[in-house]
Short mmCIF file of C-alpha atoms in Angstrom, two decimals:
data_model
loop_
_atom_site.label_atom_id
_atom_site.label_comp_id
_atom_site.label_asym_id
_atom_site.label_seq_id
_atom_site.Cartn_x
_atom_site.Cartn_y
_atom_site.Cartn_z
CA MET A 1 113.75 69.63 110.58
CA ASN A 2 116.16 70.81 113.27
CA LYS A 3 118.53 68.01 112.21
CA PHE A 4 119.40 69.51 108.84
CA LYS A 5 123.00 69.41 107.69
CA PHE A 6 124.00 72.50 105.73
CA GLY A 7 127.17 73.06 103.74
CA PHE A 8 128.64 76.42 102.79
CA VAL A 9 131.17 77.02 100.04
CA GLY A 10 132.13 80.62 100.75
CA ILE A 11 131.52 82.16 104.15
CA GLY A 12 131.71 85.90 103.51
CA LEU A 13 129.03 88.50 104.16
CA ILE A 14 126.10 86.69 102.51
CA GLY A 15 127.16 83.11 103.21
CA GLY A 16 128.12 83.99 106.76
CA SER A 17 124.83 85.82 107.41
CA ILE A 18 122.73 82.93 106.11
CA ALA A 19 124.78 80.42 108.11
CA GLN A 20 124.34 82.51 111.27
CA GLY A 21 120.63 82.78 110.56
CA LEU A 22 120.32 79.02 110.14
CA ARG A 23 122.15 78.50 113.43
CA ARG A 24 119.62 80.81 115.09
CA VAL A 25 116.49 79.15 113.70
CA TYR A 26 117.81 75.55 113.65
CA PRO A 27 120.02 75.46 116.77
CA ASP A 28 120.71 71.70 116.48
CA CYS A 29 121.66 71.69 112.80
CA GLU A 30 125.10 70.78 111.47
CA ILE A 31 126.97 73.35 109.40
CA VAL A 32 130.17 72.53 107.52
CA VAL A 33 132.01 75.42 105.90
CA TYR A 34 134.73 75.84 103.31
CA ASN A 35 136.33 79.15 102.49
CA ARG A 36 139.41 79.94 100.43
CA SER A 37 140.67 81.96 103.39
CA ILE A 38 140.74 79.65 106.40
CA GLU A 39 140.44 82.60 108.80
CA SER A 40 136.76 83.13 107.99
CA SER A 41 136.04 79.44 108.53
CA LYS A 42 137.82 79.56 111.89
CA MET A 43 135.76 82.58 112.93
CA ALA A 44 132.55 80.71 112.05
CA LEU A 45 133.70 77.71 114.09
CA GLU A 46 134.79 79.80 117.06
CA ASP A 47 131.54 81.76 117.31
CA GLY A 48 129.48 78.56 117.16
CA THR A 49 127.98 79.04 113.71
CA ALA A 50 129.88 76.17 112.08
CA THR A 51 130.22 72.67 113.50
CA ALA A 52 133.03 71.64 111.13
CA ILE A 53 135.58 73.11 108.71
CA ALA A 54 136.36 71.50 105.36
CA GLU A 55 139.86 72.00 103.98
CA SER A 56 138.53 71.68 100.43
CA VAL A 57 135.29 70.89 98.61
CA ASP A 58 135.44 67.23 99.59
CA GLN A 59 133.46 64.36 101.14
CA SER A 60 132.57 66.61 104.07
CA PHE A 61 129.67 67.80 101.87
CA SER A 62 128.51 64.35 100.73
CA ASP A 63 125.68 63.94 103.25
CA CYS A 64 124.47 67.55 103.36
CA ASP A 65 120.78 68.27 102.94
CA TYR A 66 121.63 71.64 101.41
CA VAL A 67 124.86 73.12 100.09
CA PHE A 68 124.98 76.91 99.63
CA LEU A 69 127.34 78.25 96.97
CA CYS A 70 128.28 81.73 98.20
CA THR A 71 131.24 82.71 96.05
CA PRO A 72 131.37 85.11 93.04
CA VAL A 73 128.97 84.05 90.27
CA GLU A 74 131.63 82.61 87.95
CA LYS A 75 133.33 80.70 90.79
CA ASN A 76 130.02 79.11 91.80
CA VAL A 77 130.00 77.18 88.51
CA GLU A 78 133.47 75.81 89.22
CA TYR A 79 132.43 74.57 92.66
CA LEU A 80 129.25 73.11 91.20
CA GLN A 81 131.40 70.89 88.97
CA MET A 82 133.43 69.75 92.00
CA LEU A 83 130.28 68.86 93.94
CA LYS A 84 128.77 66.77 91.12
CA ASN A 85 130.62 63.59 92.11
CA ILE A 86 130.51 64.27 95.86
CA ILE A 87 126.91 64.94 96.81
CA SER A 88 124.30 62.29 97.54
CA SER A 89 120.98 61.98 95.72
CA LYS A 90 119.23 63.79 98.61
CA THR A 91 121.50 66.86 98.49
CA ILE A 92 120.10 70.10 97.15
CA ILE A 93 122.62 72.65 95.91
CA THR A 94 121.57 76.28 95.98
CA ASP A 95 123.44 79.52 95.36
CA VAL A 96 123.15 83.18 96.30
CA GLY A 97 124.29 84.74 93.03
CA SER A 98 122.66 87.87 91.67
CA VAL A 99 122.65 86.35 88.16
CA LYS A 100 120.95 83.01 87.61
CA GLY A 101 121.29 82.23 83.90
CA ASN A 102 124.90 81.07 83.93
CA ILE A 103 124.55 78.64 86.83
CA HIS A 104 121.23 77.22 85.58
CA LYS A 105 122.83 76.53 82.20
CA ALA A 106 125.78 74.87 83.95
CA VAL A 107 123.35 72.74 85.99
CA GLU A 108 121.62 71.63 82.77
CA ASN A 109 124.93 70.80 81.08
CA LEU A 110 126.04 68.78 84.11
CA HIS A 111 122.67 66.97 84.35
CA MET A 112 122.22 68.12 87.95
CA GLU A 113 118.72 69.57 87.65
CA GLU A 114 117.27 67.14 90.21
CA ASN A 115 119.66 68.57 92.78
CA PHE A 116 119.50 72.32 92.21
CA ILE A 117 117.38 75.23 93.40
CA GLY A 118 118.71 78.66 92.49
CA GLY A 119 118.54 81.41 95.07
CA HIS A 120 119.19 85.13 95.36
CA PRO A 121 118.74 86.86 98.73
CA MET A 122 118.06 90.46 97.75
CA ALA A 123 119.97 91.98 100.65
CA GLY A 124 123.46 93.25 101.22
CA SER A 125 125.69 95.75 102.91
CA GLU A 126 128.48 98.14 102.04
CA LYS A 127 130.65 96.00 104.32
CA THR A 128 132.21 92.70 103.26
CA GLY A 129 133.60 89.55 104.83
CA TYR A 130 132.46 87.19 107.56
CA GLU A 131 133.29 89.74 110.24
CA SER A 132 130.42 91.88 108.88
CA ALA A 133 127.90 89.02 108.73
CA ASN A 134 124.82 89.06 110.93
CA ASP A 135 122.06 86.54 111.45
CA ARG A 136 119.26 88.89 110.35
CA LEU A 137 120.73 90.32 107.15
CA VAL A 138 118.05 88.71 104.95
CA GLU A 139 115.17 89.42 107.34
CA ASN A 140 112.28 91.20 105.57
CA ALA A 141 114.20 91.07 102.27
CA TYR A 142 112.94 89.34 99.15
CA TYR A 143 114.64 86.01 98.49
CA ALA A 144 114.28 84.93 94.84
CA ILE A 145 113.96 81.16 94.39
CA THR A 146 114.54 79.74 90.90
CA PRO A 147 114.01 75.96 90.89
CA SER A 148 115.44 73.88 88.08
CA ARG A 149 113.05 71.89 85.89
CA TYR A 150 113.37 68.46 87.47
CA VAL A 151 113.90 69.17 91.16
CA ASP A 152 111.29 67.60 93.46
CA ASN A 153 108.50 70.03 94.34
CA ASP A 154 108.55 68.80 97.95
CA ARG A 155 112.16 69.94 98.23
CA VAL A 156 111.25 73.32 96.76
CA SER A 157 108.49 73.67 99.36
CA GLU A 158 110.94 72.67 102.08
CA PHE A 159 113.47 75.26 100.89
CA VAL A 160 110.75 77.94 100.82
CA LYS A 161 110.02 77.14 104.48
CA ILE A 162 113.72 77.45 105.34
CA VAL A 163 113.84 80.88 103.69
CA GLN A 164 110.71 81.90 105.59
CA LYS A 165 112.27 80.67 108.84
CA LEU A 166 115.17 83.06 108.21
CA GLY A 167 112.64 85.89 108.09
CA ALA A 168 113.04 86.52 104.37
CA ILE A 169 110.22 86.80 101.84
CA PRO A 170 110.47 84.01 99.24
CA ILE A 171 109.46 84.83 95.69
CA ARG A 172 109.48 82.00 93.13
CA LEU A 173 110.64 82.99 89.65
CA ASP A 174 111.81 81.47 86.40
CA TYR A 175 115.54 82.15 86.23
CA LYS A 176 115.19 84.04 82.94
CA GLU A 177 112.56 86.34 84.43
CA HIS A 178 114.80 86.85 87.45
CA ASP A 179 117.72 88.01 85.31
CA HIS A 180 115.47 90.39 83.39
CA ILE A 181 114.18 91.90 86.65
CA VAL A 182 117.58 92.43 88.27
CA ALA A 183 119.04 93.77 85.02
CA THR A 184 116.38 96.48 85.16
CA ILE A 185 116.21 97.37 88.86
CA SER A 186 119.78 96.66 89.95
CA HIS A 187 122.32 96.15 87.17
CA LEU A 188 121.19 99.06 84.96
CA PRO A 189 121.17 101.57 87.87
CA HIS A 190 124.76 100.60 88.71
CA VAL A 191 125.80 101.08 85.08
CA ILE A 192 123.99 104.43 84.94
CA ALA A 193 125.49 105.64 88.22
CA SER A 194 129.02 104.76 87.13
CA SER A 195 128.61 106.31 83.68
CA LEU A 196 127.11 109.48 85.19
CA VAL A 197 130.02 109.87 87.60
CA ASN A 198 132.46 109.40 84.72
CA LEU A 199 130.49 111.90 82.60
CA VAL A 200 130.93 114.54 85.29
CA LYS A 201 134.59 113.65 85.75
CA ASP A 202 135.30 113.85 82.01
CA ASN A 203 133.49 117.19 81.61
CA ASP A 204 134.86 118.90 84.71
CA SER A 205 137.36 121.73 84.48
CA LYS A 206 140.95 121.48 85.66
CA ALA A 207 139.86 123.41 88.74
CA GLU A 208 137.29 120.62 89.39
CA HIS A 209 134.42 122.99 90.09
CA MET A 210 131.83 120.28 89.33
CA LYS A 211 133.44 117.99 91.89
CA ALA A 212 133.53 120.77 94.47
CA ILE A 213 129.89 121.74 93.99
CA ALA A 214 128.51 118.19 93.65
CA ALA A 215 126.65 117.41 96.86
CA GLY A 216 123.59 115.65 98.27
CA GLY A 217 121.42 115.08 95.21
CA PHE A 218 124.26 114.03 92.92
CA LYS A 219 125.89 111.90 95.61
CA ASP A 220 122.60 110.20 96.45
CA ILE A 221 121.82 109.06 92.91
CA THR A 222 125.41 107.98 92.26
CA ARG A 223 126.15 106.36 95.65
CA ILE A 224 126.13 102.85 94.19
CA ALA A 225 128.96 103.81 91.83
CA SER A 226 131.23 103.15 94.83
CA SER A 227 130.52 99.40 94.56
CA SER A 228 133.19 96.80 93.82
CA PRO A 229 134.47 97.03 90.19
CA ASP A 230 135.40 93.32 90.26
CA MET A 231 131.91 92.24 91.28
CA TRP A 232 130.17 94.45 88.72
CA GLU A 233 132.50 93.35 85.95
CA GLN A 234 131.41 89.76 86.64
CA ILE A 235 127.73 90.69 86.78
CA CYS A 236 127.90 92.56 83.47
CA MET A 237 129.70 89.66 81.82
CA THR A 238 127.27 87.00 83.12
CA ASN A 239 124.04 88.94 82.51
CA SER A 240 125.21 90.83 79.43
CA GLU A 241 122.24 90.03 77.17
CA GLU A 242 119.59 91.28 79.60
CA ILE A 243 121.62 94.35 80.57
CA SER A 244 122.20 95.20 76.91
CA ASN A 245 118.49 94.85 76.10
CA ILE A 246 117.38 97.12 78.93
CA LEU A 247 120.15 99.59 78.11
CA ASP A 248 118.68 99.88 74.59
CA LYS A 249 115.31 100.78 76.11
CA TYR A 250 116.90 103.29 78.48
CA ILE A 251 118.83 104.94 75.65
CA GLU A 252 115.56 105.20 73.68
CA SER A 253 113.89 106.89 76.66
CA LEU A 254 116.79 109.37 76.97
CA GLN A 255 116.60 110.15 73.25
CA LYS A 256 112.85 110.76 73.59
CA THR A 257 113.43 113.10 76.55
CA LYS A 258 116.16 114.93 74.64
CA ALA A 259 113.84 115.44 71.68
CA GLU A 260 111.12 116.82 73.97
CA ILE A 261 113.57 119.23 75.62
CA ASP A 262 114.90 120.35 72.21
CA ALA A 263 111.32 120.97 71.06
CA HIS A 264 110.43 122.79 74.31
CA GLN A 265 107.54 120.38 74.95
CA ALA A 266 106.87 121.58 78.49
CA GLY A 267 103.82 119.35 78.99
CA ALA A 268 105.72 116.18 78.08
CA ILE A 269 108.60 117.05 80.41
CA HIS A 270 106.18 117.85 83.24
CA HIS A 271 104.42 114.52 82.67
CA MET A 272 107.75 112.65 82.82
CA PHE A 273 108.65 114.14 86.21
CA GLU A 274 105.10 113.73 87.52
CA LYS A 275 104.88 110.09 86.42
CA SER A 276 108.26 109.21 87.91
CA ARG A 277 107.48 111.02 91.17
CA ASP A 278 104.18 109.18 91.62
CA TYR A 279 105.68 105.78 90.85
CA ARG A 280 108.72 106.40 93.06
CA ASN A 281 106.48 107.42 95.96
CA SER A 282 104.46 104.21 95.54
CA ILE A 283 107.50 102.00 96.14
CA ASN A 284 107.48 100.55 99.65
CA ASP A 285 110.67 100.84 101.69
CA ARG A 286 112.18 97.70 103.16
CA THR A 287 114.87 97.20 105.76
CA ASN A 288 116.92 95.28 103.19
CA SER A 289 116.85 95.54 99.43
CA ILE A 290 118.71 94.55 96.32
CA ILE A 291 120.44 97.94 96.43
CA SER A 292 121.65 98.63 99.96
CA ASN A 293 119.78 101.33 101.83
CA HIS A 294 121.32 104.36 103.46
CA TYR A 295 119.91 106.40 106.28
CA VAL A 296 120.55 110.14 106.28
CA LEU A 297 119.40 113.08 108.36
CA TYR A 298 119.82 116.72 107.36
CA CYS A 299 120.03 119.19 110.20
CA ASP A 300 120.20 123.00 110.36
CA ILE A 301 122.97 124.30 112.59
CA ILE A 302 124.47 127.70 113.34
CA ASP A 303 127.88 128.16 111.74
CA GLU A 304 129.89 128.59 114.91
CA SER A 305 132.70 126.85 116.76
CA GLY A 306 131.59 123.63 118.46
CA ALA A 307 128.28 123.27 116.60
CA ILE A 308 129.09 119.84 115.18
CA ALA A 309 130.72 118.72 118.42
CA THR A 310 127.49 119.55 120.30
CA ILE A 311 125.45 117.32 117.99
CA ALA A 312 128.04 114.54 118.18
CA THR A 313 127.88 114.71 121.98
CA ILE A 314 124.08 114.49 122.00
CA LEU A 315 124.18 111.39 119.83
CA ALA A 316 127.10 109.77 121.65
CA THR A 317 125.54 110.19 125.10
CA ASN A 318 122.46 108.36 123.77
CA GLY A 319 124.52 105.51 122.38
CA ILE A 320 123.89 106.40 118.73
CA SER A 321 126.68 105.54 116.29
CA ILE A 322 127.34 107.87 113.34
CA LYS A 323 128.50 106.44 110.02
CA ASN A 324 129.55 109.78 108.50
CA VAL A 325 128.97 113.49 108.95
CA GLY A 326 129.68 116.49 106.75
CA ILE A 327 128.77 120.06 105.94
CA ILE A 328 126.64 120.62 102.80
CA HIS A 329 127.92 123.62 100.85
CA ASN A 330 125.57 123.22 97.88
CA ARG A 331 122.07 123.31 99.37
CA GLU A 332 120.08 123.83 96.20
CA PHE A 333 118.32 120.50 96.64
CA GLU A 334 118.96 119.80 100.31
CA GLU A 335 117.17 120.71 103.53
CA GLY A 336 119.83 121.32 106.14
CA VAL A 337 123.43 122.34 106.34
CA LEU A 338 124.66 119.24 108.20
CA ARG A 339 124.38 115.78 106.64
CA ILE A 340 124.58 112.84 109.09
CA SER A 341 124.46 109.24 107.86
CA PHE A 342 123.85 106.12 109.93
CA HIS A 343 124.38 102.38 109.53
CA ASP A 344 120.73 101.46 110.14
CA LYS A 345 117.23 102.91 110.31
CA GLU A 346 116.92 102.42 114.08
CA SER A 347 119.94 104.64 114.74
CA ALA A 348 118.63 107.31 112.36
CA GLU A 349 115.21 107.29 114.07
CA LYS A 350 116.75 107.57 117.56
CA ALA A 351 118.99 110.41 116.37
CA SER A 352 116.04 112.29 114.89
CA VAL A 353 114.14 112.07 118.18
CA GLN A 354 117.09 113.25 120.25
CA LEU A 355 118.00 116.15 117.96
CA GLU A 356 114.40 117.38 117.80
CA LYS A 357 114.29 117.26 121.62
CA HIS A 358 117.19 119.72 121.54
CA ASN A 359 115.24 122.00 119.14
CA TYR A 360 117.14 121.12 115.96
CA HIS A 361 115.19 121.12 112.70
CA VAL A 362 115.70 117.67 111.18
CA THR A 363 114.80 116.30 107.75
CA LYS A 364 114.86 112.54 107.10
CA ARG A 365 116.12 111.12 103.81
CA TYR A 366 115.36 107.39 103.74
#
């Protein structure tokens, strides 16, 4: 199994991370990469991840055991068509797209079902590009696997083992069920976050008091509105039916809540918040998820010169990197005047320990 040959069309954050992970767990494997920007391919070759660079989607991929399509969802279909007359009968094509319906339909139309297993590693980062890739990005994250109808079950089992080797958690789904799930837990929240931000923007005064006062709570629930507009345009266009259906249900729930508020139905409103709290608290945290995590500490400090510098020094001397830091002026829903965010959970945990050693009151938010 160490003698696999893998191909990658697209070597950005996700493709690069999977390729690096495969290099780690299958050190003797071959990896050929193609990327529209040659610089990323060169980086993969120079750091030892790739064994060869393809200048185009060509015969370099003909004898691959697996070819990963790691470009935007609509582009993956184009590359699939190119690969049709290149790959051998043993080659399995897989993808990493967050929408599965469009590529599965393309596979059916191209009569390539014996050679396709859909995939969606439910992990990511706010960073992009090969330079941000790491070999453990998908570790402990769910990895949806959506086999086509006629692909050999032995190959599906083999692919499941590869995913497990990477440290991910494979979950086998019908592609239609997959798109319904992600429309609900990922695509709809992004639509809601963006529309909520725009609602505040459109209803703010010229003095922008809403913007000035908006802080922790509002920023937390709308954080994902900072995602790439290009990517989310593509997702909404390729999974439009499922997103529209779940939006209808969400609108119905909002109308119901509005009616209960208008009627002053205190019990119903209490039940809504209680039900959501209990369900939210039952959701297990994971290192990686379909919506990228963030790691935040809130810390009380005295408003005096050098207060932030003191904390920064404590963290720096312990080798802890800060992602962002800022003063919270609206503390209605926050516990602490200083908000410090980190790139990963380990850094946040180390920071919490060090700050508490120096008698700071710290509240975790992750």
